[in-house]
Amino acid sequence: GAVVSQHPSWVICKSGTSVKIECRSLDFQATTMFWYRQFPKQSLMLMATSNEGSKATYEQGVEKDKFLINHASLTLSTLTVTSAHPEDSSFYICSALMMTGDSRRNQPQHFGDGTRLSIL
Amino acid sequence: AQSVAQPEDQVNVAEGNPLTVKCTYSVSGNPYLFWYVQYPNRGLQFLLKYITGDNLVKGSYGFEAEFNKSQTSFHLKKPSALVSDSALYFCAVGQTGANNLFFGTGTRLTVIP
């Protein structure tokens, strides 16, 4: 259980293109989804926290107009990299938190397999 | 503010030997601690967590971790390493009432046949 599907797994596109990445929780409902960016040989950098039906909360330094996040349902969040440039090339990973009746218990995040974005 | 330190970028161990991947943390309040593993070009897979209770936590694939409050550590261990355990391991800390996690910089484990 607790499978998160992330699509596409690999994208190569020209500079100026907008790219949409989908994150789906396949067998559970996710109140909250997270979007991370990972640079080579570095840890995950949290970009934003997405809650179903509300605006995403972006971390400091992350441009919300550049990285559009939509969390329209309890099983789907999307990240759109608008007008992507070579410096946006990275590995993007989403994760999802399962809905739980006890909000005080910290549940593990369930991760997708990531999307490698390469902008030429 | 929360932080996590993984002091070793790389750990090498011979197959069959015990392994330890170190993690120390800093957090105000009670910590929630997690270990994740990442294989090449994949997302993170959950291994185990400490929320409360027994300081020794057992997780997936024979891994375990020991929570040490006085040393603010949560080292990952396995009695007998397998070549297939070779991967990147991340320690993460969260706080009561907060959903976000802070990740360490990762430790690359290589198990030598």
mmCIF file of C-alpha atoms in Angstrom:
data_model
loop_
_atom_site.group_PDB
_atom_site.id
_atom_site.type_symbol
_atom_site.label_atom_id
_atom_site.label_comp_id
_atom_site.label_asym_id
_atom_site.label_seq_id
_atom_site.Cartn_x
_atom_site.Cartn_y
_atom_site.Cartn_z
ATOM 1 C CA GLY A 1 0.000 0.000 0.000
ATOM 2 C CA ALA A 2 0.809 3.730 0.011
ATOM 3 C CA VAL A 3 2.003 3.959 -3.563
ATOM 4 C CA VAL A 4 2.788 7.324 -5.102
ATOM 5 C CA SER A 5 3.078 7.580 -8.851
ATOM 6 C CA GLN A 6 4.998 10.435 -10.427
ATOM 7 C CA HIS A 7 4.857 11.137 -14.132
ATOM 8 C CA PRO A 8 6.780 11.648 -16.324
ATOM 9 C CA SER A 9 9.954 10.056 -15.039
ATOM 10 C CA TRP A 10 12.188 11.877 -17.526
ATOM 11 C CA VAL A 11 11.670 15.024 -19.568
ATOM 12 C CA ILE A 12 13.996 16.691 -22.044
ATOM 13 C CA CYS A 13 12.775 19.906 -23.613
ATOM 14 C CA LYS A 14 13.823 23.205 -25.077
ATOM 15 C CA SER A 15 14.362 26.345 -23.073
ATOM 16 C CA GLY A 16 11.156 28.345 -22.710
ATOM 17 C CA THR A 17 8.883 25.314 -22.603
ATOM 18 C CA SER A 18 6.500 24.781 -19.699
ATOM 19 C CA VAL A 19 6.572 21.321 -18.164
ATOM 20 C CA LYS A 20 3.905 19.710 -16.005
ATOM 21 C CA ILE A 21 4.734 16.965 -13.525
ATOM 22 C CA GLU A 22 1.979 14.894 -11.942
ATOM 23 C CA CYS A 23 2.011 13.259 -8.548
ATOM 24 C CA ARG A 24 -0.725 10.760 -7.734
ATOM 25 C CA SER A 25 -1.448 8.755 -4.625
ATOM 26 C CA LEU A 26 -2.750 5.500 -6.068
ATOM 27 C CA ASP A 27 -4.216 3.681 -3.100
ATOM 28 C CA PHE A 28 -4.771 6.337 -0.469
ATOM 29 C CA GLN A 29 -6.014 9.871 -0.054
ATOM 30 C CA ALA A 30 -3.395 12.481 0.604
ATOM 31 C CA THR A 31 -4.253 15.587 2.580
ATOM 32 C CA THR A 32 -0.856 17.020 1.938
ATOM 33 C CA MET A 33 1.691 16.628 -0.804
ATOM 34 C CA PHE A 34 5.209 17.988 -0.911
ATOM 35 C CA TRP A 35 7.422 18.957 -3.810
ATOM 36 C CA TYR A 36 11.183 18.644 -3.499
ATOM 37 C CA ARG A 37 14.109 19.423 -5.696
ATOM 38 C CA GLN A 38 17.288 17.420 -5.497
ATOM 39 C CA PHE A 39 20.612 18.515 -6.948
ATOM 40 C CA PRO A 40 23.324 15.977 -7.729
ATOM 41 C CA LYS A 41 24.888 14.529 -4.606
ATOM 42 C CA GLN A 42 22.782 16.787 -2.411
ATOM 43 C CA SER A 43 19.847 16.389 -0.123
ATOM 44 C CA LEU A 44 16.238 17.168 -0.879
ATOM 45 C CA MET A 45 15.235 20.797 -0.846
ATOM 46 C CA LEU A 46 11.609 21.361 0.026
ATOM 47 C CA MET A 47 10.057 23.669 -2.542
ATOM 48 C CA ALA A 48 6.465 23.799 -1.434
ATOM 49 C CA THR A 49 3.733 22.145 0.577
ATOM 50 C CA SER A 50 0.462 21.541 -1.166
ATOM 51 C CA ASN A 51 -2.871 20.982 0.598
ATOM 52 C CA GLU A 52 -5.936 19.839 -1.280
ATOM 53 C CA GLY A 53 -8.249 22.684 -2.143
ATOM 54 C CA SER A 54 -5.997 25.489 -0.955
ATOM 55 C CA LYS A 55 -3.022 27.449 -2.183
ATOM 56 C CA ALA A 56 0.385 25.900 -1.856
ATOM 57 C CA THR A 57 2.849 27.177 0.707
ATOM 58 C CA TYR A 58 6.190 27.944 -0.869
ATOM 59 C CA GLU A 59 9.533 27.866 0.880
ATOM 60 C CA GLN A 60 11.648 30.975 0.973
ATOM 61 C CA GLY A 61 13.449 31.596 -2.277
ATOM 62 C CA VAL A 62 11.099 29.502 -4.417
ATOM 63 C CA GLU A 63 9.262 31.517 -7.066
ATOM 64 C CA LYS A 64 5.589 30.653 -6.945
ATOM 65 C CA ASP A 65 4.993 32.100 -10.412
ATOM 66 C CA LYS A 66 7.760 29.935 -11.784
ATOM 67 C CA PHE A 67 6.715 26.726 -10.056
ATOM 68 C CA LEU A 68 2.932 26.496 -10.205
ATOM 69 C CA ILE A 69 1.365 23.931 -7.922
ATOM 70 C CA ASN A 70 -2.185 22.685 -8.109
ATOM 71 C CA HIS A 71 -3.701 20.186 -5.682
ATOM 72 C CA ALA A 72 -7.166 19.773 -7.098
ATOM 73 C CA SER A 73 -8.067 16.447 -5.499
ATOM 74 C CA LEU A 74 -7.037 14.222 -2.626
ATOM 75 C CA THR A 75 -5.058 12.034 -5.002
ATOM 76 C CA LEU A 76 -3.446 14.438 -7.428
ATOM 77 C CA SER A 77 -1.015 17.333 -7.231
ATOM 78 C CA THR A 78 0.743 18.888 -10.202
ATOM 79 C CA LEU A 79 3.876 20.986 -10.477
ATOM 80 C CA THR A 80 4.258 23.113 -13.585
ATOM 81 C CA VAL A 81 7.655 24.593 -14.308
ATOM 82 C CA THR A 82 6.799 27.604 -16.419
ATOM 83 C CA SER A 83 9.112 28.841 -19.149
ATOM 84 C CA ALA A 84 11.814 26.445 -18.049
ATOM 85 C CA HIS A 85 15.472 27.352 -18.455
ATOM 86 C CA PRO A 86 18.643 25.264 -18.149
ATOM 87 C CA GLU A 87 19.078 26.279 -14.515
ATOM 88 C CA ASP A 88 15.748 24.589 -13.773
ATOM 89 C CA SER A 89 17.235 21.253 -14.775
ATOM 90 C CA SER A 90 17.067 19.017 -11.739
ATOM 91 C CA PHE A 91 15.490 15.964 -10.159
ATOM 92 C CA TYR A 92 12.032 16.797 -8.825
ATOM 93 C CA ILE A 93 10.416 14.508 -6.272
ATOM 94 C CA CYS A 94 6.946 14.589 -4.800
ATOM 95 C CA SER A 95 5.708 12.957 -1.646
ATOM 96 C CA ALA A 96 2.303 12.464 -0.087
ATOM 97 C CA LEU A 97 0.941 12.198 3.421
ATOM 98 C CA MET A 98 -1.898 9.799 4.056
ATOM 99 C CA MET A 99 -5.056 11.156 5.632
ATOM 100 C CA THR A 100 -5.209 10.129 9.249
ATOM 101 C CA GLY A 101 -7.728 10.732 11.946
ATOM 102 C CA ASP A 102 -5.007 11.553 14.461
ATOM 103 C CA SER A 103 -3.281 14.666 13.177
ATOM 104 C CA ARG A 104 -0.783 14.558 16.024
ATOM 105 C CA ARG A 105 0.876 11.422 14.800
ATOM 106 C CA ASN A 106 3.599 12.075 12.302
ATOM 107 C CA GLN A 107 3.138 9.690 9.442
ATOM 108 C CA PRO A 108 5.932 8.893 7.003
ATOM 109 C CA GLN A 109 5.880 10.647 3.681
ATOM 110 C CA HIS A 110 5.430 8.366 0.700
ATOM 111 C CA PHE A 111 7.575 9.360 -2.254
ATOM 112 C CA GLY A 112 7.188 9.160 -5.977
ATOM 113 C CA ASP A 113 10.085 7.953 -8.103
ATOM 114 C CA GLY A 114 10.992 11.448 -9.182
ATOM 115 C CA THR A 115 11.162 13.312 -12.474
ATOM 116 C CA ARG A 116 14.451 14.154 -14.086
ATOM 117 C CA LEU A 117 14.024 17.410 -15.944
ATOM 118 C CA SER A 118 16.639 18.418 -18.494
ATOM 119 C CA ILE A 119 16.288 21.776 -20.231
ATOM 120 C CA LEU A 120 18.400 22.283 -23.320
ATOM 121 C CA ALA B 1 14.934 25.361 14.271
ATOM 122 C CA GLN B 2 15.326 21.803 13.151
ATOM 123 C CA SER B 3 18.435 20.354 11.605
ATOM 124 C CA VAL B 4 19.860 16.984 10.792
ATOM 125 C CA ALA B 5 23.506 16.027 10.417
ATOM 126 C CA GLN B 6 24.837 12.985 8.657
ATOM 127 C CA PRO B 7 28.557 13.295 9.309
ATOM 128 C CA GLU B 8 29.653 10.712 6.767
ATOM 129 C CA ASP B 9 29.205 11.269 3.052
ATOM 130 C CA GLN B 10 30.315 7.726 2.318
ATOM 131 C CA VAL B 11 30.342 4.476 4.263
ATOM 132 C CA ASN B 12 31.978 1.336 2.935
ATOM 133 C CA VAL B 13 31.398 -2.028 4.530
ATOM 134 C CA ALA B 14 32.139 -5.603 3.549
ATOM 135 C CA GLU B 15 29.243 -7.895 2.776
ATOM 136 C CA GLY B 16 28.171 -9.787 5.865
ATOM 137 C CA ASN B 17 29.599 -7.240 8.267
ATOM 138 C CA PRO B 18 27.453 -5.029 10.458
ATOM 139 C CA LEU B 19 26.795 -1.525 9.189
ATOM 140 C CA THR B 20 26.068 1.776 10.882
ATOM 141 C CA VAL B 21 24.976 5.004 9.238
ATOM 142 C CA LYS B 22 25.122 7.931 11.633
ATOM 143 C CA CYS B 23 22.591 10.683 12.182
ATOM 144 C CA THR B 24 22.323 13.428 14.774
ATOM 145 C CA TYR B 25 19.532 15.929 15.023
ATOM 146 C CA SER B 26 18.518 19.202 16.597
ATOM 147 C CA VAL B 27 14.892 20.080 17.230
ATOM 148 C CA SER B 28 12.855 21.970 19.764
ATOM 149 C CA GLY B 29 10.318 19.744 21.413
ATOM 150 C CA ASN B 30 9.862 16.058 20.789
ATOM 151 C CA PRO B 31 11.504 14.777 17.629
ATOM 152 C CA TYR B 32 10.003 12.505 15.056
ATOM 153 C CA LEU B 33 12.789 10.718 13.240
ATOM 154 C CA PHE B 34 12.816 8.858 9.958
ATOM 155 C CA TRP B 35 15.191 6.944 7.758
ATOM 156 C CA TYR B 36 14.722 6.740 4.017
ATOM 157 C CA VAL B 37 16.703 4.965 1.304
ATOM 158 C CA GLN B 38 17.141 6.165 -2.267
ATOM 159 C CA TYR B 39 18.229 4.042 -5.196
ATOM 160 C CA PRO B 40 19.563 5.668 -8.394
ATOM 161 C CA ASN B 41 16.993 7.743 -10.256
ATOM 162 C CA ARG B 42 14.282 6.800 -7.799
ATOM 163 C CA GLY B 43 12.356 8.539 -5.074
ATOM 164 C CA LEU B 44 12.856 7.817 -1.402
ATOM 165 C CA GLN B 45 11.625 4.671 0.246
ATOM 166 C CA PHE B 46 10.582 4.705 3.874
ATOM 167 C CA LEU B 47 12.639 2.400 6.112
ATOM 168 C CA LEU B 48 11.583 3.165 9.664
ATOM 169 C CA LYS B 49 10.494 5.862 12.063
ATOM 170 C CA TYR B 50 10.707 6.787 15.716
ATOM 171 C CA ILE B 51 7.776 8.634 17.230
ATOM 172 C CA THR B 52 7.671 7.468 20.811
ATOM 173 C CA GLY B 53 8.146 4.311 22.840
ATOM 174 C CA ASP B 54 10.944 1.787 22.561
ATOM 175 C CA ASN B 55 14.244 3.425 21.642
ATOM 176 C CA LEU B 56 15.148 0.582 19.303
ATOM 177 C CA VAL B 57 13.055 0.725 16.180
ATOM 178 C CA LYS B 58 12.926 -2.096 13.655
ATOM 179 C CA GLY B 59 12.151 -1.363 10.038
ATOM 180 C CA SER B 60 12.181 -2.761 6.537
ATOM 181 C CA TYR B 61 14.845 -5.052 5.043
ATOM 182 C CA GLY B 62 16.353 -5.924 8.421
ATOM 183 C CA PHE B 63 17.315 -2.357 9.291
ATOM 184 C CA GLU B 64 16.945 -0.924 12.756
ATOM 185 C CA ALA B 65 17.755 2.375 14.419
ATOM 186 C CA GLU B 66 18.371 3.410 17.978
ATOM 187 C CA PHE B 67 17.030 6.666 19.345
ATOM 188 C CA ASN B 68 19.394 8.197 21.886
ATOM 189 C CA LYS B 69 17.938 11.297 23.465
ATOM 190 C CA SER B 70 21.001 12.301 25.458
ATOM 191 C CA GLN B 71 23.219 12.141 22.392
ATOM 192 C CA THR B 72 20.482 13.415 20.060
ATOM 193 C CA SER B 73 21.290 10.599 17.697
ATOM 194 C CA PHE B 74 19.352 8.149 15.566
ATOM 195 C CA HIS B 75 21.893 5.863 13.952
ATOM 196 C CA LEU B 76 20.785 3.327 11.384
ATOM 197 C CA LYS B 77 22.106 -0.202 11.786
ATOM 198 C CA LYS B 78 21.977 -3.619 10.232
ATOM 199 C CA PRO B 79 23.658 -6.725 11.647
ATOM 200 C CA SER B 80 24.748 -8.161 8.309
ATOM 201 C CA ALA B 81 25.102 -6.009 5.193
ATOM 202 C CA LEU B 82 24.041 -7.148 1.735
ATOM 203 C CA VAL B 83 25.397 -5.883 -1.574
ATOM 204 C CA SER B 84 21.829 -4.873 -2.412
ATOM 205 C CA ASP B 85 21.863 -2.472 0.547
ATOM 206 C CA SER B 86 24.180 -0.202 -1.431
ATOM 207 C CA ALA B 87 22.255 3.047 -1.844
ATOM 208 C CA LEU B 88 21.879 6.592 -0.557
ATOM 209 C CA TYR B 89 20.434 6.885 2.928
ATOM 210 C CA PHE B 90 18.705 9.939 4.329
ATOM 211 C CA CYS B 91 17.853 10.736 7.915
ATOM 212 C CA ALA B 92 14.989 13.174 8.494
ATOM 213 C CA VAL B 93 13.436 14.919 11.484
ATOM 214 C CA GLY B 94 10.003 16.365 12.034
ATOM 215 C CA GLN B 95 8.197 18.040 14.889
ATOM 216 C CA THR B 96 4.933 17.575 16.734
ATOM 217 C CA GLY B 97 2.067 19.002 14.767
ATOM 218 C CA ALA B 98 4.140 19.767 11.691
ATOM 219 C CA ASN B 99 4.003 17.710 8.540
ATOM 220 C CA ASN B 100 7.206 18.839 6.876
ATOM 221 C CA LEU B 101 10.514 17.071 7.343
ATOM 222 C CA PHE B 102 14.094 18.272 7.397
ATOM 223 C CA PHE B 103 16.491 15.963 5.633
ATOM 224 C CA GLY B 104 20.163 15.324 6.190
ATOM 225 C CA THR B 105 22.594 15.511 3.301
ATOM 226 C CA GLY B 106 22.602 11.772 2.819
ATOM 227 C CA THR B 107 25.155 9.004 3.256
ATOM 228 C CA ARG B 108 26.153 6.803 0.391
ATOM 229 C CA LEU B 109 26.513 3.225 1.571
ATOM 230 C CA THR B 110 28.588 0.842 -0.491
ATOM 231 C CA VAL B 111 28.627 -2.817 0.458
ATOM 232 C CA ILE B 112 31.636 -4.566 -0.972
ATOM 233 C CA PRO B 113 31.210 -8.199 -2.065
#
